[in-house]
Structure formats: structure tokens, C-alpha cells
Amino acid sequence: MSNNTFKIALIQLHVTDDKEKNLNNAREKVLLASKNGAKVVVLPECFNSPYGTNFFPQYAEYIPDGESVKALKDIAKTAGVYLIAGSIPEKEASSDKFYNTSTVYNPQGELIAKHRKVHLFDIDIPGKIRFQESEILSPGNQVTHFETEYGKIGVGICYDIRFPELAMIAARKGCIAMIYPGAFNMTTGPLHWELLQRARAIDNQIYVAACSPARDTTASYHAWGHSTLVSPNGEVIATTEHEPAIVYGEIDTGYLKEVRQGIPTYSQRRFDIYKDVSEGF
Ligand SMILES: *[C@@H]1O[C@H](CO)[C@@H](O)[C@H](O)[C@H]1NC(C)=O
Ligand SMILES: *[C@@H]1O[C@H](CO)[C@@H](O)[C@H](O)[C@H]1NC(C)=O
């Protein structure tokens, strides 16, 4: 296989309230994915702790000094893969602030990127639903891309996928894929989860992957699951239902080029009449 093509694995992990168990489970699945040929492995949002801002203070860790980062470095190195380690609640020592943070490791086990969720999810419909991430969390202020021998890859977290600009900036900056650890619920999952991935993929002619925790009906939050890989042409390449699973798919930069030649939107933008959102990054 040339550097044009590589296998990606999305680990739809069963997440419990036991951090050590979650990390051990993640290790086992990442090693398995690597054995099956994956070069890039993705974990879900909030994979080391229960989902919900009320769990933050108890589960949050410093990056890079916390136990999860230490474990993840070792997992990436042992497996010899790029590891996009979903997200974990991060505590910042200097400010006492919390962030929803994705860390990325190279096959040598080095922490090479960190994405703090940029768009926080705040919703308040009186008498219906209230979910205010910003009461606990602070937003990140950066777009995140990292280099691999296959090409550059961008990272967003969950709600970030609803904002096309982040994916478009990544594509304009040369990324071949956007990866979103996420956890949509039982309403927005069926409505938007796949549609958003396909939209971001076609908008930008890049690969898009989203990795969810498995659904746990005994937990307070029921995730939609359906971890999915979408091609630059908007096709669902690989997906699953809501049970724990590893979703495998191929990313082929040769195919990406073909798609861009076939429908040249990538190169035929009219920045003379509208702005290039990636300008300045
Ligand atoms: C990240 O955001 C979600 C909501 O989008 C929140 O419920 C969750 O607790 C956060 N997770 C982490 C690990 O920061
Ligand atoms: C899922 O989230 C949406 C958006 O916040 C909300 O309107 C809906 O009620 C939630 N659904 C469930 C099943 O919790």
C-alpha cells in the first residue's frame, strides 16, 4: 500500500463511570485495530468518563500531566498508530477552567496536537431542555490540524461539526480529512448525525469521520452511536449501529483528487466575490 491509502478505525467504545476500566478497554480496542491494519485510530467523545458536564469536576485532568494522557501515549506507541483520542474533560492548572479536549498522539507516543472544543453547546428551552456547557466549560480558541505521512488531518468535537467554517478552513489548509469525536443524542442523531458528516464532506471534498460512544441505556445520556466514515464524494463508506464496535474504512487521497477533478468546486471558488474563510489562519 502506498502513502496514498491507509486504514482508519473508529472505536465505538462502551463507556462506564470507571476511568481505569475505560482506559483499559480503549487500550485493548486500539491494539486490536492496529493488529487489523489501522494506521489512524479514533476514540469517541468523552471516552474516559460519563457524558455530562456535571461529571466534569470529578473526572477532569491536567494535560499533559494527567493519567489519561500518560496512558494514551503508551497506547499509541504500543499500537504504533496515530491516535485521535476522542475527548476528555481537561482542567487547566493556571485558571481552574475546564475544557472539552481532544488529544492526538503519533506512533512514537508523542502528544502532537490538542483541540479544545471551540463551539460550546448551550441550549435552554423553558420547560423542555436545558444543557449549558458554558456554565462549566470554556471554549477553545484555535483550529487544530496535525501532520501525518498520509496528509494533514483536522479535528473538531461534536457540536463543532455544525459549523461549516471549521471544516472548510481545514480543507483550504490542505487537510484530507476532518475527524469529529462526538455524541449526538436520540433526537439529533437520526436527524443530523450522518447528514452533517456528508454535508461537510461534499462542501469540502474531504473525508469526514465521526466517532461516538456506544449507547448505554442504563446511563443518563443515550448516545446515538453510528460511528461513520464518509468519502469526499459524500458516500457513507463504513458505519455501524449503536452497539460497541470498531468501524474500519480506507482513506485514499488518490480518490480525493479524482473527486476534486470530477467536480472542481475545490478549485473554482470565487474569492473575488466572497471571502475565503481560511484567510488569516
Ligand atoms: C463535551 O461536550 C459534551 C456536550 O457536547 C458534554 O456533555 C461532555 O461532557 C463534554 N465532554 C468532555 C470530555 O469534555
Ligand atoms: C437531544 O438534544 C436536542 C437538542 O438539544 C433536544 O432538543 C432534544 O430534546 C434531545 N433529545 C433527547 C432524547 O434528549
mmCIF file of C-alpha atoms and ligand atoms in Angstrom:
data_model
loop_
_atom_site.group_PDB
_atom_site.id
_atom_site.type_symbol
_atom_site.label_atom_id
_atom_site.label_comp_id
_atom_site.label_asym_id
_atom_site.label_seq_id
_atom_site.Cartn_x
_atom_site.Cartn_y
_atom_site.Cartn_z
ATOM 1 C CA MET A 1 0.000 0.000 0.000
ATOM 2 C CA SER A 2 1.358 3.429 -0.874
ATOM 3 C CA ASN A 3 1.133 6.512 1.254
ATOM 4 C CA ASN A 4 -1.994 7.318 -0.733
ATOM 5 C CA THR A 5 -4.125 4.867 1.159
ATOM 6 C CA PHE A 6 -4.451 3.964 4.786
ATOM 7 C CA LYS A 7 -6.909 2.258 7.056
ATOM 8 C CA ILE A 8 -8.725 4.235 9.742
ATOM 9 C CA ALA A 9 -10.562 2.685 12.699
ATOM 10 C CA LEU A 10 -13.354 4.344 14.679
ATOM 11 C CA ILE A 11 -13.763 2.749 18.070
ATOM 12 C CA GLN A 12 -17.326 2.939 19.283
ATOM 13 C CA LEU A 13 -16.443 2.300 22.885
ATOM 14 C CA HIS A 14 -18.703 1.230 25.708
ATOM 15 C CA VAL A 15 -18.023 3.945 28.301
ATOM 16 C CA THR A 16 -18.526 3.332 32.021
ATOM 17 C CA ASP A 17 -18.080 5.545 35.073
ATOM 18 C CA ASP A 18 -14.818 3.765 35.906
ATOM 19 C CA LYS A 19 -11.961 5.689 34.330
ATOM 20 C CA GLU A 20 -9.371 2.956 34.659
ATOM 21 C CA LYS A 21 -11.711 0.443 33.072
ATOM 22 C CA ASN A 22 -12.391 2.854 30.201
ATOM 23 C CA LEU A 23 -8.689 3.371 29.574
ATOM 24 C CA ASN A 24 -8.003 -0.369 29.646
ATOM 25 C CA ASN A 25 -10.887 -1.018 27.303
ATOM 26 C CA ALA A 26 -9.613 1.704 24.963
ATOM 27 C CA ARG A 27 -6.147 0.133 25.024
ATOM 28 C CA GLU A 28 -7.466 -3.296 24.136
ATOM 29 C CA LYS A 29 -9.532 -1.974 21.222
ATOM 30 C CA VAL A 30 -6.782 0.269 19.830
ATOM 31 C CA LEU A 31 -4.332 -2.650 19.866
ATOM 32 C CA LEU A 32 -6.889 -4.809 18.104
ATOM 33 C CA ALA A 33 -7.500 -2.135 15.449
ATOM 34 C CA SER A 34 -3.762 -1.833 14.897
ATOM 35 C CA LYS A 35 -3.440 -5.594 14.532
ATOM 36 C CA ASN A 36 -6.132 -5.366 11.867
ATOM 37 C CA GLY A 37 -4.074 -2.855 9.908
ATOM 38 C CA ALA A 38 -5.389 0.530 11.079
ATOM 39 C CA LYS A 39 -2.844 3.366 10.930
ATOM 40 C CA VAL A 40 -5.106 6.043 12.360
ATOM 41 C CA VAL A 41 -7.408 5.196 15.256
ATOM 42 C CA VAL A 42 -10.167 7.361 16.720
ATOM 43 C CA LEU A 43 -11.817 7.180 20.147
ATOM 44 C CA PRO A 44 -15.208 8.742 20.960
ATOM 45 C CA GLU A 45 -16.061 11.965 22.729
ATOM 46 C CA CYS A 46 -15.862 11.695 26.481
ATOM 47 C CA PHE A 47 -14.449 8.159 26.327
ATOM 48 C CA ASN A 48 -12.903 8.113 29.782
ATOM 49 C CA SER A 49 -15.832 9.415 31.823
ATOM 50 C CA PRO A 50 -19.624 9.581 31.819
ATOM 51 C CA TYR A 51 -21.158 12.135 29.450
ATOM 52 C CA GLY A 52 -22.445 15.336 31.014
ATOM 53 C CA THR A 53 -20.956 18.485 32.404
ATOM 54 C CA ASN A 54 -21.898 17.511 35.964
ATOM 55 C CA PHE A 55 -19.220 14.799 35.805
ATOM 56 C CA PHE A 56 -16.534 17.260 34.798
ATOM 57 C CA PRO A 57 -15.000 18.380 38.067
ATOM 58 C CA GLN A 58 -14.634 14.794 39.267
ATOM 59 C CA TYR A 59 -13.111 13.375 36.080
ATOM 60 C CA ALA A 60 -11.130 16.314 34.703
ATOM 61 C CA GLU A 61 -7.345 16.057 34.388
ATOM 62 C CA TYR A 62 -4.389 18.216 33.545
ATOM 63 C CA ILE A 63 -2.935 17.899 30.067
ATOM 64 C CA PRO A 64 -0.242 16.618 29.622
ATOM 65 C CA ASP A 65 0.324 15.571 33.238
ATOM 66 C CA GLY A 66 -2.860 13.593 33.879
ATOM 67 C CA GLU A 67 -3.178 9.816 33.952
ATOM 68 C CA SER A 68 -5.181 9.595 30.712
ATOM 69 C CA VAL A 69 -2.528 11.351 28.637
ATOM 70 C CA LYS A 70 0.129 9.082 30.104
ATOM 71 C CA ALA A 71 -1.927 6.007 29.257
ATOM 72 C CA LEU A 72 -2.759 7.281 25.760
ATOM 73 C CA LYS A 73 0.879 7.992 24.913
ATOM 74 C CA ASP A 74 1.690 4.437 25.794
ATOM 75 C CA ILE A 75 -1.288 3.066 23.866
ATOM 76 C CA ALA A 76 -0.338 4.979 20.683
ATOM 77 C CA LYS A 77 3.268 3.861 20.942
ATOM 78 C CA THR A 78 2.499 0.223 21.674
ATOM 79 C CA ALA A 79 -0.020 0.107 18.829
ATOM 80 C CA GLY A 80 2.200 2.171 16.502
ATOM 81 C CA VAL A 81 -0.704 4.320 15.298
ATOM 82 C CA TYR A 82 -1.831 7.911 15.123
ATOM 83 C CA LEU A 83 -4.360 8.103 17.909
ATOM 84 C CA ILE A 84 -7.085 10.757 17.934
ATOM 85 C CA ALA A 85 -8.085 10.202 21.488
ATOM 86 C CA GLY A 86 -11.730 11.255 21.450
ATOM 87 C CA SER A 87 -12.139 13.858 24.125
ATOM 88 C CA ILE A 88 -11.599 14.079 27.847
ATOM 89 C CA PRO A 89 -12.532 16.703 30.400
ATOM 90 C CA GLU A 90 -9.480 18.915 30.851
ATOM 91 C CA LYS A 91 -8.664 21.026 33.873
ATOM 92 C CA GLU A 92 -6.285 23.926 33.399
ATOM 93 C CA ALA A 93 -3.941 24.415 36.310
ATOM 94 C CA SER A 94 -3.361 28.140 35.818
ATOM 95 C CA SER A 95 -7.017 29.150 35.577
ATOM 96 C CA ASP A 96 -9.195 26.479 37.196
ATOM 97 C CA LYS A 97 -11.086 26.351 33.905
ATOM 98 C CA PHE A 98 -12.465 23.204 32.266
ATOM 99 C CA TYR A 99 -12.324 22.292 28.601
ATOM 100 C CA ASN A 100 -13.682 19.533 26.397
ATOM 101 C CA THR A 101 -10.407 18.458 24.852
ATOM 102 C CA SER A 102 -9.219 16.041 22.199
ATOM 103 C CA THR A 103 -5.586 14.964 22.275
ATOM 104 C CA VAL A 104 -3.680 13.461 19.351
ATOM 105 C CA TYR A 105 -0.634 11.169 19.503
ATOM 106 C CA ASN A 106 1.804 9.952 16.858
ATOM 107 C CA PRO A 107 3.006 6.344 16.525
ATOM 108 C CA GLN A 108 6.026 7.238 18.676
ATOM 109 C CA GLY A 109 3.663 8.050 21.522
ATOM 110 C CA GLU A 110 4.186 11.814 21.486
ATOM 111 C CA LEU A 111 1.330 14.232 22.106
ATOM 112 C CA ILE A 112 1.271 16.189 18.820
ATOM 113 C CA ALA A 113 -1.987 18.169 18.966
ATOM 114 C CA LYS A 114 -4.689 19.264 21.324
ATOM 115 C CA HIS A 115 -8.110 20.534 20.289
ATOM 116 C CA ARG A 116 -10.315 22.271 22.806
ATOM 117 C CA LYS A 117 -13.928 22.192 21.705
ATOM 118 C CA VAL A 118 -14.456 25.540 20.008
ATOM 119 C CA HIS A 119 -18.249 25.757 19.957
ATOM 120 C CA LEU A 120 -19.863 25.116 23.308
ATOM 121 C CA PHE A 121 -23.335 23.700 23.346
ATOM 122 C CA ASP A 122 -25.794 25.850 25.261
ATOM 123 C CA ILE A 123 -29.480 25.264 24.988
ATOM 124 C CA ASP A 124 -32.341 26.419 27.144
ATOM 125 C CA ILE A 125 -35.918 25.824 26.071
ATOM 126 C CA PRO A 126 -38.021 26.647 29.128
ATOM 127 C CA GLY A 127 -39.916 23.648 30.447
ATOM 128 C CA LYS A 128 -38.179 21.330 27.971
ATOM 129 C CA ILE A 129 -34.448 21.057 27.991
ATOM 130 C CA ARG A 130 -31.540 22.885 29.476
ATOM 131 C CA PHE A 131 -27.949 21.976 28.751
ATOM 132 C CA GLN A 132 -25.384 24.665 29.372
ATOM 133 C CA GLU A 133 -21.845 23.600 28.639
ATOM 134 C CA SER A 134 -20.626 27.126 29.180
ATOM 135 C CA GLU A 135 -21.600 27.048 32.851
ATOM 136 C CA ILE A 136 -18.765 24.602 33.394
ATOM 137 C CA LEU A 137 -16.627 24.742 30.286
ATOM 138 C CA SER A 138 -14.533 27.297 28.498
ATOM 139 C CA PRO A 139 -14.256 27.237 24.701
ATOM 140 C CA GLY A 140 -11.044 26.587 22.821
ATOM 141 C CA ASN A 141 -9.809 29.365 20.570
ATOM 142 C CA GLN A 142 -7.944 27.526 17.854
ATOM 143 C CA VAL A 143 -8.423 25.383 14.796
ATOM 144 C CA THR A 144 -6.495 22.137 15.086
ATOM 145 C CA HIS A 145 -4.684 20.300 12.301
ATOM 146 C CA PHE A 146 -1.892 17.771 12.534
ATOM 147 C CA GLU A 147 0.548 16.258 10.053
ATOM 148 C CA THR A 148 0.876 12.599 9.125
ATOM 149 C CA GLU A 149 2.812 10.928 6.309
ATOM 150 C CA TYR A 150 -0.554 10.452 4.570
ATOM 151 C CA GLY A 151 -1.594 14.080 4.725
ATOM 152 C CA LYS A 152 -2.873 16.681 7.155
ATOM 153 C CA ILE A 153 -5.887 15.893 9.337
ATOM 154 C CA GLY A 154 -8.225 18.310 11.154
ATOM 155 C CA VAL A 155 -10.024 17.699 14.439
ATOM 156 C CA GLY A 156 -13.304 19.054 15.808
ATOM 157 C CA ILE A 157 -15.504 17.883 18.662
ATOM 158 C CA CYS A 158 -19.205 17.038 18.365
ATOM 159 C CA TYR A 159 -21.115 20.332 18.090
ATOM 160 C CA ASP A 160 -18.169 21.755 16.109
ATOM 161 C CA ILE A 161 -19.432 19.753 13.105
ATOM 162 C CA ARG A 162 -22.461 22.057 12.808
ATOM 163 C CA PHE A 163 -20.200 24.966 11.934
ATOM 164 C CA PRO A 164 -19.068 24.536 8.322
ATOM 165 C CA GLU A 165 -16.279 27.066 8.676
ATOM 166 C CA LEU A 166 -14.076 24.778 10.761
ATOM 167 C CA ALA A 167 -14.108 22.016 8.142
ATOM 168 C CA MET A 168 -13.717 24.492 5.315
ATOM 169 C CA ILE A 169 -10.682 26.099 6.903
ATOM 170 C CA ALA A 170 -9.170 22.630 7.347
ATOM 171 C CA ALA A 171 -9.786 21.747 3.695
ATOM 172 C CA ARG A 172 -8.423 25.063 2.424
ATOM 173 C CA LYS A 173 -5.341 24.491 4.562
ATOM 174 C CA GLY A 174 -4.783 21.154 2.834
ATOM 175 C CA CYS A 175 -6.382 18.657 5.235
ATOM 176 C CA ILE A 176 -7.561 15.418 3.642
ATOM 177 C CA ALA A 177 -9.968 14.605 6.475
ATOM 178 C CA MET A 178 -11.899 16.078 9.378
ATOM 179 C CA ILE A 179 -12.339 13.839 12.400
ATOM 180 C CA TYR A 180 -15.078 14.521 14.952
ATOM 181 C CA PRO A 181 -15.352 12.586 18.187
ATOM 182 C CA GLY A 182 -18.986 13.245 19.089
ATOM 183 C CA ALA A 183 -22.012 12.060 20.980
ATOM 184 C CA PHE A 184 -25.301 13.111 19.401
ATOM 185 C CA ASN A 185 -28.463 12.133 21.249
ATOM 186 C CA MET A 186 -31.512 10.130 20.227
ATOM 187 C CA THR A 187 -33.208 13.119 18.561
ATOM 188 C CA THR A 188 -30.363 14.867 16.775
ATOM 189 C CA GLY A 189 -28.631 11.577 15.975
ATOM 190 C CA PRO A 190 -31.183 10.218 13.493
ATOM 191 C CA LEU A 191 -31.904 13.721 12.168
ATOM 192 C CA HIS A 192 -28.457 15.181 11.659
ATOM 193 C CA TRP A 193 -25.500 12.948 12.536
ATOM 194 C CA GLU A 194 -24.933 11.393 9.116
ATOM 195 C CA LEU A 195 -26.289 14.360 7.190
ATOM 196 C CA LEU A 196 -23.800 16.742 8.796
ATOM 197 C CA GLN A 197 -20.899 14.444 8.031
ATOM 198 C CA ARG A 198 -21.957 14.074 4.418
ATOM 199 C CA ALA A 199 -22.512 17.814 4.113
ATOM 200 C CA ARG A 200 -19.067 18.690 5.491
ATOM 201 C CA ALA A 201 -17.554 16.057 3.183
ATOM 202 C CA ILE A 202 -19.215 17.342 -0.003
ATOM 203 C CA ASP A 203 -18.755 21.014 0.878
ATOM 204 C CA ASN A 204 -15.041 20.488 1.036
ATOM 205 C CA GLN A 205 -14.371 17.258 -0.857
ATOM 206 C CA ILE A 206 -12.610 15.708 2.109
ATOM 207 C CA TYR A 207 -13.084 12.557 4.168
ATOM 208 C CA VAL A 208 -15.156 13.035 7.312
ATOM 209 C CA ALA A 209 -15.347 10.645 10.243
ATOM 210 C CA ALA A 210 -17.322 10.865 13.456
ATOM 211 C CA CYS A 211 -16.815 8.536 16.395
ATOM 212 C CA SER A 212 -19.484 8.116 19.086
ATOM 213 C CA PRO A 213 -19.607 6.154 22.318
ATOM 214 C CA ALA A 214 -21.803 3.041 22.170
ATOM 215 C CA ARG A 215 -25.314 3.507 23.530
ATOM 216 C CA ASP A 216 -25.746 2.684 27.182
ATOM 217 C CA THR A 217 -29.408 2.731 28.141
ATOM 218 C CA THR A 218 -28.506 2.481 31.840
ATOM 219 C CA ALA A 219 -26.546 5.772 31.672
ATOM 220 C CA SER A 220 -28.099 9.221 31.968
ATOM 221 C CA TYR A 221 -27.185 10.175 28.371
ATOM 222 C CA HIS A 222 -28.164 7.940 25.485
ATOM 223 C CA ALA A 223 -25.760 8.366 22.596
ATOM 224 C CA TRP A 224 -26.893 7.701 19.045
ATOM 225 C CA GLY A 225 -23.774 5.672 18.185
ATOM 226 C CA HIS A 226 -23.492 5.103 14.398
ATOM 227 C CA SER A 227 -19.807 5.961 14.132
ATOM 228 C CA THR A 228 -19.283 6.647 10.446
ATOM 229 C CA LEU A 229 -16.735 7.350 7.733
ATOM 230 C CA VAL A 230 -17.818 9.417 4.716
ATOM 231 C CA SER A 231 -15.906 9.836 1.426
ATOM 232 C CA PRO A 232 -15.050 13.161 -0.292
ATOM 233 C CA ASN A 233 -17.940 12.340 -2.609
ATOM 234 C CA GLY A 234 -20.421 12.192 0.270
ATOM 235 C CA GLU A 235 -20.776 8.397 0.306
ATOM 236 C CA VAL A 236 -21.017 6.508 3.599
ATOM 237 C CA ILE A 237 -18.038 4.160 3.370
ATOM 238 C CA ALA A 238 -18.402 2.448 6.716
ATOM 239 C CA THR A 239 -20.807 2.691 9.616
ATOM 240 C CA THR A 240 -22.452 0.710 12.405
ATOM 241 C CA GLU A 241 -25.490 0.692 14.707
ATOM 242 C CA HIS A 242 -25.342 1.598 18.411
ATOM 243 C CA GLU A 243 -23.570 -1.412 19.939
ATOM 244 C CA PRO A 244 -19.865 -1.387 20.801
ATOM 245 C CA ALA A 245 -17.957 -1.848 17.534
ATOM 246 C CA ILE A 246 -14.870 -0.961 15.565
ATOM 247 C CA VAL A 247 -15.667 0.669 12.230
ATOM 248 C CA TYR A 248 -12.920 0.269 9.624
ATOM 249 C CA GLY A 249 -12.573 2.215 6.389
ATOM 250 C CA GLU A 250 -9.972 3.216 3.818
ATOM 251 C CA ILE A 251 -8.879 6.770 3.247
ATOM 252 C CA ASP A 252 -7.471 7.174 -0.262
ATOM 253 C CA THR A 253 -6.007 10.528 -1.219
ATOM 254 C CA GLY A 254 -5.894 9.404 -4.857
ATOM 255 C CA TYR A 255 -9.667 9.090 -4.766
ATOM 256 C CA LEU A 256 -9.932 12.508 -3.116
ATOM 257 C CA LYS A 257 -8.035 14.024 -6.061
ATOM 258 C CA GLU A 258 -10.272 12.196 -8.518
ATOM 259 C CA VAL A 259 -13.391 13.586 -6.842
ATOM 260 C CA ARG A 260 -11.969 17.093 -6.990
ATOM 261 C CA GLN A 261 -11.174 16.684 -10.684
ATOM 262 C CA GLY A 262 -14.641 15.340 -11.431
ATOM 263 C CA ILE A 263 -16.482 18.220 -9.766
ATOM 264 C CA PRO A 264 -13.940 21.016 -9.406
ATOM 265 C CA THR A 265 -15.640 23.083 -6.676
ATOM 266 C CA TYR A 266 -12.482 22.861 -4.599
ATOM 267 C CA SER A 267 -10.522 24.899 -7.119
ATOM 268 C CA GLN A 268 -13.294 27.018 -8.653
ATOM 269 C CA ARG A 269 -14.253 29.167 -5.719
ATOM 270 C CA ARG A 270 -14.859 32.858 -6.401
ATOM 271 C CA PHE A 271 -12.925 34.581 -3.668
ATOM 272 C CA ASP A 272 -13.257 37.765 -5.703
ATOM 273 C CA ILE A 273 -16.967 37.945 -4.779
ATOM 274 C CA TYR A 274 -16.945 36.299 -1.326
ATOM 275 C CA LYS A 275 -14.300 35.803 1.280
ATOM 276 C CA ASP A 276 -12.068 32.806 1.811
ATOM 277 C CA VAL A 277 -12.886 31.874 5.420
ATOM 278 C CA SER A 278 -9.451 30.338 5.803
ATOM 279 C CA GLU A 279 -7.741 33.652 5.213
ATOM 280 C CA GLY A 280 -5.689 34.656 8.198
ATOM 281 C CA PHE A 281 -5.219 31.125 9.549
HETATM 282 C C1 LIG B 1 -18.040 17.610 25.876
HETATM 283 O O1 LIG B 1 -19.227 18.175 25.448
HETATM 284 C C2 LIG B 1 -20.391 17.467 25.740
HETATM 285 C C3 LIG B 1 -21.593 18.106 25.109
HETATM 286 O O2 LIG B 1 -21.392 18.394 23.758
HETATM 287 C C4 LIG B 1 -20.505 17.337 27.233
HETATM 288 O O3 LIG B 1 -21.706 16.777 27.627
HETATM 289 C C5 LIG B 1 -19.369 16.461 27.639
HETATM 290 O O4 LIG B 1 -19.409 16.226 28.991
HETATM 291 C C6 LIG B 1 -18.069 17.057 27.248
HETATM 292 N N1 LIG B 1 -17.080 16.043 27.354
HETATM 293 C C7 LIG B 1 -15.809 16.227 27.642
HETATM 294 C C8 LIG B 1 -14.979 15.028 27.774
HETATM 295 O O5 LIG B 1 -15.300 17.300 27.802
HETATM 296 C C1 LIG B 2 -31.394 15.997 22.157
HETATM 297 O O1 LIG B 2 -30.863 17.295 22.014
HETATM 298 C C2 LIG B 2 -31.742 18.203 21.367
HETATM 299 C C3 LIG B 2 -31.003 19.494 21.149
HETATM 300 O O2 LIG B 2 -30.570 19.974 22.335
HETATM 301 C C4 LIG B 2 -33.003 18.370 22.201
HETATM 302 O O3 LIG B 2 -33.888 19.266 21.577
HETATM 303 C C5 LIG B 2 -33.652 17.012 22.407
HETATM 304 O O4 LIG B 2 -34.740 17.118 23.266
HETATM 305 C C6 LIG B 2 -32.675 15.989 22.955
HETATM 306 N N1 LIG B 2 -33.274 14.680 22.870
HETATM 307 C C7 LIG B 2 -33.188 13.788 23.822
HETATM 308 C C8 LIG B 2 -33.831 12.465 23.529
HETATM 309 O O5 LIG B 2 -32.641 14.002 24.887
#
